[in-house]
Amino acid sequence: MGFIDGLNKWAGKLAAWMVPMLILELVYDTCARYMFNAPTEWSYDVSYMLYGAIFMLGAGYTLQKDKHVRIETFYEKASARTRAIIDIVGYLLFFFPVMIALVWYGSGFALKSWKMLEVSGDSMWQPPIYPFKTLLPVAALLLLSQGIAQFVRCLKNLGANSADD
C-alpha cells in the first residue's frame, strides 16, 4: 500500500505543478488576444489538455487524502466502525465497478486513438491527442489502485474496531 500511496502522491504533485503552467498559458493567451490583438491557435488545446491532466492525475491523490466530495450529514456523526462499513459498501457497489469499467473502456479508447494517431479536430493547430487520451486509463488505474489501498484500510479499521467491541 505504501507503493500505491507514493505513486499517487507523485501523480498529485505532478498535477499540482501543471496548475501554474495552465495559469501562465491562460494569462499569456488573454494578453496576446486582448492587448496585442494576436490570439493563439494553440491555447484552447493546451488549456483543455492541461486541465484534464490536472483533474485526472489528481484524483488518486485526492482519494488518498480523503478529500473527495461526500455527503457528511450522517457519516460525520457515525462511529468509526459504521464509517468503515459505509466505505466498504460504497467501494464494492459503486467505486470498483465504475473504475474497472473506466480502465477497461478507457484503454480501448486510448488504443484506438494510438492506432489512428488521432489529432485534435477542435482547432486549426490539430495537435496529437492520443497521449492525452492515454491519461484516461492511466489515471483510472491510479485511482483504482488507491481505492484498493483505501478499501484494505477500511477492512483493517473494521477488524480493529470489532476487536475493541
C-alpha positions as a LaTeX table, in Angstrom:
\begin{tabular}{lrrr}
\hline
Residue & $x$ (\AA) & $y$ (\AA) & $z$ (\AA) \\
\hline
Met1 & 0.00 & 0.00 & 0.00 \\
Gly2 & 2.96 & 2.30 & 0.58 \\
Phe3 & 3.95 & 1.99 & $-3.08$ \\
Ile4 & 0.44 & 2.90 & $-4.24$ \\
Asp5 & 0.32 & 5.85 & $-1.84$ \\
Gly6 & 3.72 & 7.03 & $-3.09$ \\
Leu7 & 2.74 & 6.67 & $-6.73$ \\
Asn8 & $-0.45$ & 8.68 & $-6.24$ \\
Lys9 & 1.40 & 11.28 & $-4.19$ \\
Trp10 & 3.85 & 11.67 & $-7.07$ \\
Ala11 & 0.98 & 11.95 & $-9.59$ \\
Gly12 & $-0.72$ & 14.53 & $-7.36$ \\
Lys13 & 2.47 & 16.60 & $-7.17$ \\
Leu14 & 2.84 & 16.39 & $-10.96$ \\
Ala15 & $-0.74$ & 17.60 & $-11.32$ \\
Ala16 & $-0.06$ & 20.42 & $-8.87$ \\
Trp17 & 2.90 & 21.60 & $-10.96$ \\
Met18 & 0.66 & 21.70 & $-14.02$ \\
Val19 & $-1.60$ & 24.31 & $-12.37$ \\
Pro20 & 0.93 & 27.18 & $-12.70$ \\
Met21 & 1.61 & 26.09 & $-16.28$ \\
Leu22 & $-2.12$ & 26.30 & $-17.03$ \\
Ile23 & $-2.38$ & 29.71 & $-15.38$ \\
Leu24 & 0.61 & 31.05 & $-17.33$ \\
Glu25 & $-0.82$ & 29.69 & $-20.57$ \\
Leu26 & $-4.20$ & 31.32 & $-19.94$ \\
Val27 & $-2.65$ & 34.65 & $-18.92$ \\
Tyr28 & $-0.41$ & 34.61 & $-21.99$ \\
Asp29 & $-3.30$ & 33.86 & $-24.32$ \\
Thr30 & $-5.52$ & 36.50 & $-22.73$ \\
Cys31 & $-2.80$ & 39.15 & $-23.02$ \\
Ala32 & $-1.98$ & 38.15 & $-26.59$ \\
Arg33 & $-5.64$ & 38.29 & $-27.58$ \\
Tyr34 & $-6.81$ & 41.46 & $-25.85$ \\
Met35 & $-3.68$ & 43.57 & $-25.53$ \\
Phe36 & $-1.93$ & 42.74 & $-28.81$ \\
Asn37 & $-4.85$ & 41.50 & $-30.94$ \\
Ala38 & $-2.83$ & 38.35 & $-31.66$ \\
Pro39 & $-4.79$ & 35.30 & $-30.47$ \\
Thr40 & $-3.00$ & 31.96 & $-30.37$ \\
Glu41 & $-4.26$ & 28.97 & $-32.30$ \\
Trp42 & $-2.86$ & 26.50 & $-29.75$ \\
Ser43 & $-4.24$ & 27.89 & $-26.49$ \\
Tyr44 & $-7.56$ & 26.06 & $-26.46$ \\
Asp45 & $-5.96$ & 22.65 & $-26.99$ \\
Val46 & $-3.21$ & 23.23 & $-24.44$ \\
Ser47 & $-5.65$ & 24.50 & $-21.81$ \\
Tyr48 & $-8.12$ & 21.60 & $-22.01$ \\
Met49 & $-5.30$ & 19.06 & $-22.07$ \\
Leu50 & $-3.61$ & 20.61 & $-19.05$ \\
Tyr51 & $-6.87$ & 20.96 & $-17.14$ \\
Gly52 & $-7.87$ & 17.39 & $-17.98$ \\
Ala53 & $-4.46$ & 16.08 & $-16.90$ \\
Ile54 & $-4.67$ & 18.03 & $-13.62$ \\
Phe55 & $-8.14$ & 16.70 & $-12.91$ \\
Met56 & $-7.37$ & 13.09 & $-13.80$ \\
Leu57 & $-3.90$ & 12.78 & $-12.26$ \\
Gly58 & $-5.01$ & 14.42 & $-9.04$ \\
Ala59 & $-7.91$ & 12.02 & $-8.44$ \\
Gly60 & $-5.91$ & 9.22 & $-6.79$ \\
Tyr61 & $-4.08$ & 11.67 & $-4.53$ \\
Thr62 & $-7.38$ & 13.29 & $-3.58$ \\
Leu63 & $-8.78$ & 9.88 & $-2.60$ \\
Gln64 & $-5.65$ & 9.14 & $-0.60$ \\
Lys65 & $-6.15$ & 12.35 & 1.38 \\
Asp66 & $-9.90$ & 11.62 & 1.75 \\
Lys67 & $-10.84$ & 14.93 & 0.13 \\
His68 & $-13.42$ & 13.77 & $-2.41$ \\
Val69 & $-16.92$ & 15.15 & $-2.06$ \\
Arg70 & $-19.09$ & 13.24 & 0.38 \\
Ile71 & $-22.48$ & 13.92 & 1.91 \\
Glu72 & $-21.47$ & 14.01 & 5.54 \\
Thr73 & $-24.84$ & 14.53 & 7.20 \\
Phe74 & $-24.78$ & 11.06 & 8.74 \\
Tyr75 & $-21.21$ & 10.00 & 8.00 \\
Glu76 & $-19.52$ & 12.52 & 10.29 \\
Lys77 & $-21.74$ & 11.53 & 13.22 \\
Ala78 & $-21.23$ & 7.79 & 12.70 \\
Ser79 & $-18.80$ & 5.64 & 14.67 \\
Ala80 & $-15.52$ & 4.55 & 13.10 \\
Arg81 & $-16.97$ & 1.06 & 12.59 \\
Thr82 & $-20.07$ & 2.41 & 10.83 \\
Arg83 & $-17.91$ & 4.65 & 8.62 \\
Ala84 & $-15.78$ & 1.67 & 7.65 \\
Ile85 & $-18.91$ & $-0.31$ & 6.75 \\
Ile86 & $-20.31$ & 2.58 & 4.69 \\
Asp87 & $-16.99$ & 2.95 & 2.86 \\
Ile88 & $-16.69$ & $-0.80$ & 2.20 \\
Val89 & $-20.21$ & $-0.97$ & 0.77 \\
Gly90 & $-19.58$ & 2.17 & $-1.31$ \\
Tyr91 & $-16.34$ & 0.77 & $-2.73$ \\
Leu92 & $-17.94$ & $-2.57$ & $-3.59$ \\
Leu93 & $-21.18$ & $-1.26$ & $-5.09$ \\
Phe94 & $-20.09$ & 1.93 & $-6.79$ \\
Phe95 & $-16.37$ & 2.62 & $-6.88$ \\
Phe96 & $-14.84$ & $-0.66$ & $-8.07$ \\
Pro97 & $-17.35$ & $-1.40$ & $-10.86$ \\
Val98 & $-17.05$ & 2.14 & $-12.26$ \\
Met99 & $-13.25$ & 2.23 & $-12.03$ \\
Ile100 & $-12.85$ & $-1.21$ & $-13.63$ \\
Ala101 & $-15.14$ & $-0.13$ & $-16.48$ \\
Leu102 & $-13.20$ & 3.13 & $-16.86$ \\
Val103 & $-9.87$ & 1.29 & $-17.04$ \\
Trp104 & $-11.28$ & $-1.27$ & $-19.48$ \\
Tyr105 & $-13.13$ & 1.06 & $-21.84$ \\
Gly106 & $-10.61$ & 3.87 & $-21.43$ \\
Ser107 & $-7.83$ & 1.50 & $-22.52$ \\
Gly108 & $-9.75$ & 0.60 & $-25.67$ \\
Phe109 & $-10.46$ & 4.27 & $-26.29$ \\
Ala110 & $-6.76$ & 5.15 & $-25.94$ \\
Leu111 & $-5.58$ & 2.18 & $-28.02$ \\
Lys112 & $-7.91$ & 3.14 & $-30.85$ \\
Ser113 & $-6.57$ & 6.69 & $-30.70$ \\
Trp114 & $-2.95$ & 5.45 & $-30.84$ \\
Lys115 & $-3.69$ & 3.15 & $-33.79$ \\
Met116 & $-5.02$ & 6.04 & $-35.87$ \\
Leu117 & $-2.51$ & 8.59 & $-34.46$ \\
Glu118 & $-5.51$ & 10.79 & $-33.73$ \\
Val119 & $-5.19$ & 14.56 & $-33.78$ \\
Ser120 & $-7.49$ & 17.13 & $-32.22$ \\
Gly121 & $-10.12$ & 18.49 & $-34.54$ \\
Asp122 & $-11.08$ & 21.33 & $-32.22$ \\
Ser123 & $-8.63$ & 23.92 & $-33.56$ \\
Met124 & $-6.52$ & 24.76 & $-36.58$ \\
Trp125 & $-3.40$ & 23.63 & $-34.70$ \\
Gln126 & $-4.57$ & 19.98 & $-34.56$ \\
Pro127 & $-2.06$ & 18.57 & $-32.04$ \\
Pro128 & $-1.75$ & 14.82 & $-31.44$ \\
Ile129 & $-4.43$ & 13.81 & $-28.98$ \\
Tyr130 & $-3.53$ & 10.15 & $-28.36$ \\
Pro131 & $-1.08$ & 10.87 & $-25.50$ \\
Phe132 & $-3.78$ & 12.88 & $-23.75$ \\
Lys133 & $-6.35$ & 10.12 & $-24.25$ \\
Thr134 & $-3.87$ & 7.68 & $-22.68$ \\
Leu135 & $-4.19$ & 9.62 & $-19.43$ \\
Leu136 & $-7.76$ & 8.36 & $-19.01$ \\
Pro137 & $-6.93$ & 4.68 & $-18.36$ \\
Val138 & $-3.67$ & 5.56 & $-16.57$ \\
Ala139 & $-5.44$ & 7.92 & $-14.18$ \\
Ala140 & $-8.30$ & 5.46 & $-13.72$ \\
Leu141 & $-5.76$ & 2.74 & $-12.87$ \\
Leu142 & $-4.09$ & 5.05 & $-10.35$ \\
Leu143 & $-7.46$ & 5.86 & $-8.81$ \\
Leu144 & $-8.48$ & 2.18 & $-8.79$ \\
Ser145 & $-5.22$ & 1.18 & $-7.11$ \\
Gln146 & $-5.66$ & 3.90 & $-4.48$ \\
Gly147 & $-9.23$ & 2.69 & $-3.98$ \\
Ile148 & $-7.95$ & $-0.82$ & $-3.34$ \\
Ala149 & $-5.49$ & 0.55 & $-0.76$ \\
Gln150 & $-8.26$ & 2.56 & 0.92 \\
Phe151 & $-10.57$ & $-0.48$ & 0.85 \\
Val152 & $-7.92$ & $-2.60$ & 2.60 \\
Arg153 & $-7.54$ & 0.16 & 5.21 \\
Cys154 & $-11.31$ & 0.11 & 5.75 \\
Leu155 & $-11.20$ & $-3.66$ & 6.28 \\
Lys156 & $-8.36$ & $-3.25$ & 8.77 \\
Asn157 & $-10.28$ & $-0.50$ & 10.59 \\
Leu158 & $-13.36$ & $-2.69$ & 10.69 \\
Gly159 & $-11.33$ & $-5.57$ & 12.13 \\
Ala160 & $-9.64$ & $-3.30$ & 14.67 \\
Asn161 & $-12.96$ & $-1.81$ & 15.75 \\
Ser162 & $-14.53$ & $-5.27$ & 16.02 \\
Ala163 & $-11.73$ & $-6.33$ & 18.36 \\
Asp164 & $-12.44$ & $-3.27$ & 20.54 \\
Asp165 & $-16.15$ & $-4.17$ & 20.92 \\
\hline
\end{tabular}
